[in-house]
Amino acid sequence: MSALRAKLDALIAQTSLEVSDKQRQQLVGYVELLHKWNKAYNLTSVRDPLEMLVKHILDSIVVSPHLRGERFIDVGTGPGLPGIPLAIMNPDKSFFLLDSLGKRIRFLKQVVHELGIHNVTPVQSRVEAFQPDENFDGVLSRAFASMTDMVEWCHHLPKTDHGVFLALKGQHPKDEIDQLPDWCSVTEIISLTVPELEGDRHLVILSRKE
């Protein structure tokens, strides 16, 4: 067994997540591709694949139990975070991964092809210009500058009746919450536990006010 797989198994064992052997293989395969392409494409500042398991994989998949619905979009996905790990964890849900940079989309297409991931659609577009055929149950973001920017730029993406914004944040973002526009409200803030990750992690769920 590879060192990456052993490390991933040890990390997952510290959570209550159920992850099949195939999913674990795909998650390790994704880290290997990220590490390989990172040398030329500079996709992430994290250089060590073992560190990627904590900071990218576990940090993404801990959100999995909180996904409600079938159709999601990861805006500003970068190299596919949290979209690729969440798609691997939820093969019955569909994920659109949106980024404006061509090199990132090329990488994502390669990942989807090599790992046999059938529920991901990479899209090269600026988020405010993207007009989907159908709106989304959840709009995910891990790297947006602020939640205000996220909801303003992505306001056209969630389903009008029950769609939500899911913002992955570090420490409790009280200042950002105070600055949200009037039409948007926080429905839940979930404290996330990521094994071996220093610092706080929170998932902020936002929706349109009724």
Tab-separated table of C-alpha atoms in Angstrom:
chain	number	residue	atom	x	y	z
A	1	MET	CA	0.000	0.000	0.000
A	2	SER	CA	1.269	3.443	-0.882
A	3	ALA	CA	2.195	5.943	1.817
A	4	LEU	CA	-0.577	8.222	0.519
A	5	ARG	CA	-3.228	5.525	0.831
A	6	ALA	CA	-2.055	4.582	4.325
A	7	LYS	CA	-2.183	8.225	5.386
A	8	LEU	CA	-5.625	8.739	3.851
A	9	ASP	CA	-6.958	5.638	5.630
A	10	ALA	CA	-5.569	6.911	8.939
A	11	LEU	CA	-7.181	10.334	8.450
A	12	ILE	CA	-10.580	8.921	7.474
A	13	ALA	CA	-10.472	6.637	10.518
A	14	GLN	CA	-10.550	9.810	12.657
A	15	THR	CA	-13.910	10.830	11.141
A	16	SER	CA	-17.340	9.219	10.920
A	17	LEU	CA	-17.275	9.292	7.103
A	18	GLU	CA	-17.983	6.111	5.144
A	19	VAL	CA	-15.582	5.915	2.207
A	20	SER	CA	-15.429	2.881	-0.082
A	21	ASP	CA	-12.233	1.346	-1.405
A	22	LYS	CA	-12.939	2.740	-4.881
A	23	GLN	CA	-13.496	6.230	-3.461
A	24	ARG	CA	-10.253	6.035	-1.509
A	25	GLN	CA	-8.396	5.005	-4.676
A	26	GLN	CA	-9.899	7.939	-6.567
A	27	LEU	CA	-9.027	10.417	-3.800
A	28	VAL	CA	-5.408	9.208	-3.780
A	29	GLY	CA	-5.355	9.290	-7.591
A	30	TYR	CA	-6.537	12.884	-7.513
A	31	VAL	CA	-3.743	13.890	-5.114
A	32	GLU	CA	-1.196	12.140	-7.355
A	33	LEU	CA	-2.459	14.030	-10.415
A	34	LEU	CA	-2.541	17.310	-8.500
A	35	HIS	CA	1.050	16.774	-7.390
A	36	LYS	CA	2.180	15.836	-10.910
A	37	TRP	CA	0.480	18.748	-12.692
A	38	ASN	CA	1.330	21.242	-9.965
A	39	LYS	CA	4.969	21.337	-11.037
A	40	ALA	CA	4.070	22.841	-14.414
A	41	TYR	CA	0.690	24.457	-13.767
A	42	ASN	CA	1.153	25.828	-10.225
A	43	LEU	CA	-2.347	24.743	-9.174
A	44	THR	CA	-1.849	24.899	-5.409
A	45	SER	CA	0.694	26.339	-2.985
A	46	VAL	CA	0.656	23.027	-1.083
A	47	ARG	CA	3.566	21.037	-2.497
A	48	ASP	CA	3.652	17.933	-0.322
A	49	PRO	CA	1.108	15.244	-1.345
A	50	LEU	CA	0.751	14.067	2.273
A	51	GLU	CA	-0.106	17.624	3.266
A	52	MET	CA	-2.624	17.800	0.395
A	53	LEU	CA	-4.513	14.916	1.984
A	54	VAL	CA	-5.177	17.015	5.085
A	55	LYS	CA	-5.490	20.515	3.628
A	56	HIS	CA	-7.348	19.628	0.422
A	57	ILE	CA	-8.971	16.185	0.643
A	58	LEU	CA	-10.139	15.936	4.257
A	59	ASP	CA	-10.888	19.663	4.353
A	60	SER	CA	-13.287	19.090	1.437
A	61	ILE	CA	-14.903	15.744	2.230
A	62	VAL	CA	-15.939	16.708	5.782
A	63	VAL	CA	-18.585	18.863	4.056
A	64	SER	CA	-20.130	15.804	2.377
A	65	PRO	CA	-22.719	14.961	5.082
A	66	HIS	CA	-24.129	18.491	4.796
A	67	LEU	CA	-24.992	18.403	1.078
A	68	ARG	CA	-28.763	18.464	0.502
A	69	GLY	CA	-30.077	17.898	-2.993
A	70	GLU	CA	-28.740	16.496	-6.253
A	71	ARG	CA	-27.186	19.355	-8.206
A	72	PHE	CA	-24.229	21.474	-7.110
A	73	ILE	CA	-21.819	24.040	-8.519
A	74	ASP	CA	-18.343	24.764	-7.151
A	75	VAL	CA	-17.561	28.377	-8.062
A	76	GLY	CA	-13.917	29.412	-8.375
A	77	THR	CA	-13.022	25.749	-8.067
A	78	GLY	CA	-9.308	26.246	-8.872
A	79	PRO	CA	-7.829	22.746	-9.200
A	80	GLY	CA	-11.177	21.208	-8.203
A	81	LEU	CA	-11.614	22.007	-4.522
A	82	PRO	CA	-13.911	21.095	-2.901
A	83	GLY	CA	-15.719	19.866	-6.050
A	84	ILE	CA	-13.632	16.830	-7.057
A	85	PRO	CA	-13.404	15.243	-3.576
A	86	LEU	CA	-17.125	15.880	-2.999
A	87	ALA	CA	-18.031	14.411	-6.399
A	88	ILE	CA	-16.012	11.290	-5.557
A	89	MET	CA	-17.839	11.039	-2.223
A	90	ASN	CA	-21.282	11.545	-3.830
A	91	PRO	CA	-21.432	9.650	-7.144
A	92	ASP	CA	-25.236	10.026	-7.168
A	93	LYS	CA	-25.068	13.843	-7.216
A	94	SER	CA	-23.925	16.054	-10.103
A	95	PHE	CA	-21.247	18.726	-9.780
A	96	PHE	CA	-20.391	21.614	-12.088
A	97	LEU	CA	-16.856	22.945	-11.484
A	98	LEU	CA	-16.481	26.533	-12.606
A	99	ASP	CA	-13.243	28.430	-13.139
A	100	SER	CA	-12.171	31.193	-15.508
A	101	LEU	CA	-8.621	29.875	-16.083
A	102	GLY	CA	-8.133	27.486	-18.994
A	103	LYS	CA	-5.212	25.601	-17.456
A	104	ARG	CA	-7.320	24.652	-14.431
A	105	ILE	CA	-10.171	23.416	-16.626
A	106	ARG	CA	-7.699	21.362	-18.708
A	107	PHE	CA	-6.425	19.788	-15.500
A	108	LEU	CA	-9.970	19.011	-14.326
A	109	LYS	CA	-10.882	17.374	-17.636
A	110	GLN	CA	-7.799	15.177	-17.307
A	111	VAL	CA	-8.722	14.243	-13.710
A	112	VAL	CA	-12.285	13.326	-14.691
A	113	HIS	CA	-11.001	11.253	-17.614
A	114	GLU	CA	-8.196	9.427	-15.790
A	115	LEU	CA	-10.130	8.668	-12.610
A	116	GLY	CA	-13.401	7.732	-14.327
A	117	ILE	CA	-15.490	10.367	-12.543
A	118	HIS	CA	-18.847	10.567	-14.343
A	119	ASN	CA	-20.704	13.198	-12.313
A	120	VAL	CA	-18.464	16.234	-12.925
A	121	THR	CA	-18.810	18.898	-15.624
A	122	PRO	CA	-15.843	21.334	-15.824
A	123	VAL	CA	-16.894	24.781	-17.095
A	124	GLN	CA	-14.579	27.608	-18.114
A	125	SER	CA	-16.389	30.874	-17.385
A	126	ARG	CA	-16.489	33.850	-15.100
A	127	VAL	CA	-19.118	33.135	-12.481
A	128	GLU	CA	-21.213	36.230	-13.167
A	129	ALA	CA	-21.352	35.338	-16.883
A	130	PHE	CA	-22.361	31.699	-16.424
A	131	GLN	CA	-26.017	30.992	-17.227
A	132	PRO	CA	-26.938	27.394	-16.414
A	133	ASP	CA	-29.788	25.509	-18.101
A	134	GLU	CA	-31.030	24.608	-14.648
A	135	ASN	CA	-30.234	26.171	-11.287
A	136	PHE	CA	-28.558	24.449	-8.351
A	137	ASP	CA	-29.510	22.988	-4.976
A	138	GLY	CA	-26.188	24.194	-3.596
A	139	VAL	CA	-23.568	26.760	-4.614
A	140	LEU	CA	-20.219	25.785	-3.070
A	141	SER	CA	-17.231	28.010	-2.513
A	142	ARG	CA	-13.972	27.393	-0.745
A	143	ALA	CA	-11.712	30.174	-1.948
A	144	PHE	CA	-13.900	33.218	-2.521
A	145	ALA	CA	-12.553	36.425	-0.969
A	146	SER	CA	-15.709	37.142	1.027
A	147	MET	CA	-19.215	35.798	1.455
A	148	THR	CA	-20.613	39.143	0.283
A	149	ASP	CA	-18.777	38.767	-3.048
A	150	MET	CA	-19.908	35.160	-3.260
A	151	VAL	CA	-23.618	35.833	-2.860
A	152	GLU	CA	-23.545	38.971	-5.041
A	153	TRP	CA	-21.708	37.272	-7.939
A	154	CYS	CA	-23.585	33.967	-7.632
A	155	HIS	CA	-27.074	35.232	-6.758
A	156	HIS	CA	-28.464	33.871	-10.054
A	157	LEU	CA	-27.255	30.298	-9.489
A	158	PRO	CA	-29.237	28.701	-6.606
A	159	LYS	CA	-32.763	27.371	-7.127
A	160	THR	CA	-35.208	30.066	-6.080
A	161	ASP	CA	-37.306	27.902	-3.750
A	162	HIS	CA	-34.696	25.996	-1.750
A	163	GLY	CA	-31.221	26.600	-3.180
A	164	VAL	CA	-28.468	27.506	-0.714
A	165	PHE	CA	-24.953	28.918	-0.661
A	166	LEU	CA	-22.337	26.769	1.093
A	167	ALA	CA	-19.244	28.749	2.058
A	168	LEU	CA	-16.216	26.908	3.467
A	169	LYS	CA	-14.482	29.219	5.887
A	170	GLY	CA	-11.712	29.189	8.478
A	171	GLN	CA	-12.531	30.903	11.742
A	172	HIS	CA	-16.082	32.012	12.502
A	173	PRO	CA	-16.672	34.787	9.913
A	174	LYS	CA	-18.701	37.195	12.075
A	175	ASP	CA	-17.460	40.323	10.268
A	176	GLU	CA	-18.419	38.897	6.867
A	177	ILE	CA	-21.848	37.858	8.151
A	178	ASP	CA	-22.478	41.411	9.366
A	179	GLN	CA	-21.800	42.729	5.845
A	180	LEU	CA	-24.161	40.414	3.955
A	181	PRO	CA	-26.846	42.044	1.783
A	182	ASP	CA	-30.399	42.326	3.136
A	183	TRP	CA	-31.820	39.636	0.831
A	184	CYS	CA	-29.501	36.973	2.188
A	185	SER	CA	-29.471	35.320	5.605
A	186	VAL	CA	-27.397	32.728	7.441
A	187	THR	CA	-29.434	29.585	8.078
A	188	GLU	CA	-26.729	27.550	9.800
A	189	ILE	CA	-23.072	27.666	10.816
A	190	ILE	CA	-21.492	24.251	11.237
A	191	SER	CA	-18.176	23.785	12.983
A	192	LEU	CA	-16.127	21.235	11.029
A	193	THR	CA	-13.467	18.945	12.447
A	194	VAL	CA	-10.621	18.180	10.038
A	195	PRO	CA	-8.105	15.648	11.396
A	196	GLU	CA	-4.573	17.066	11.775
A	197	LEU	CA	-5.545	20.491	10.419
A	198	GLU	CA	-4.485	23.458	12.520
A	199	GLY	CA	-7.028	26.224	12.968
A	200	ASP	CA	-10.810	26.381	12.851
A	201	ARG	CA	-13.018	25.356	9.946
A	202	HIS	CA	-16.653	26.332	9.482
A	203	LEU	CA	-19.328	25.690	6.908
A	204	VAL	CA	-21.683	28.660	6.548
A	205	ILE	CA	-25.033	27.906	4.912
A	206	LEU	CA	-26.838	30.928	3.482
A	207	SER	CA	-30.167	31.314	1.740
A	208	ARG	CA	-32.499	33.941	0.327
A	209	LYS	CA	-34.857	35.406	2.863
A	210	GLU	CA	-38.436	34.273	2.382
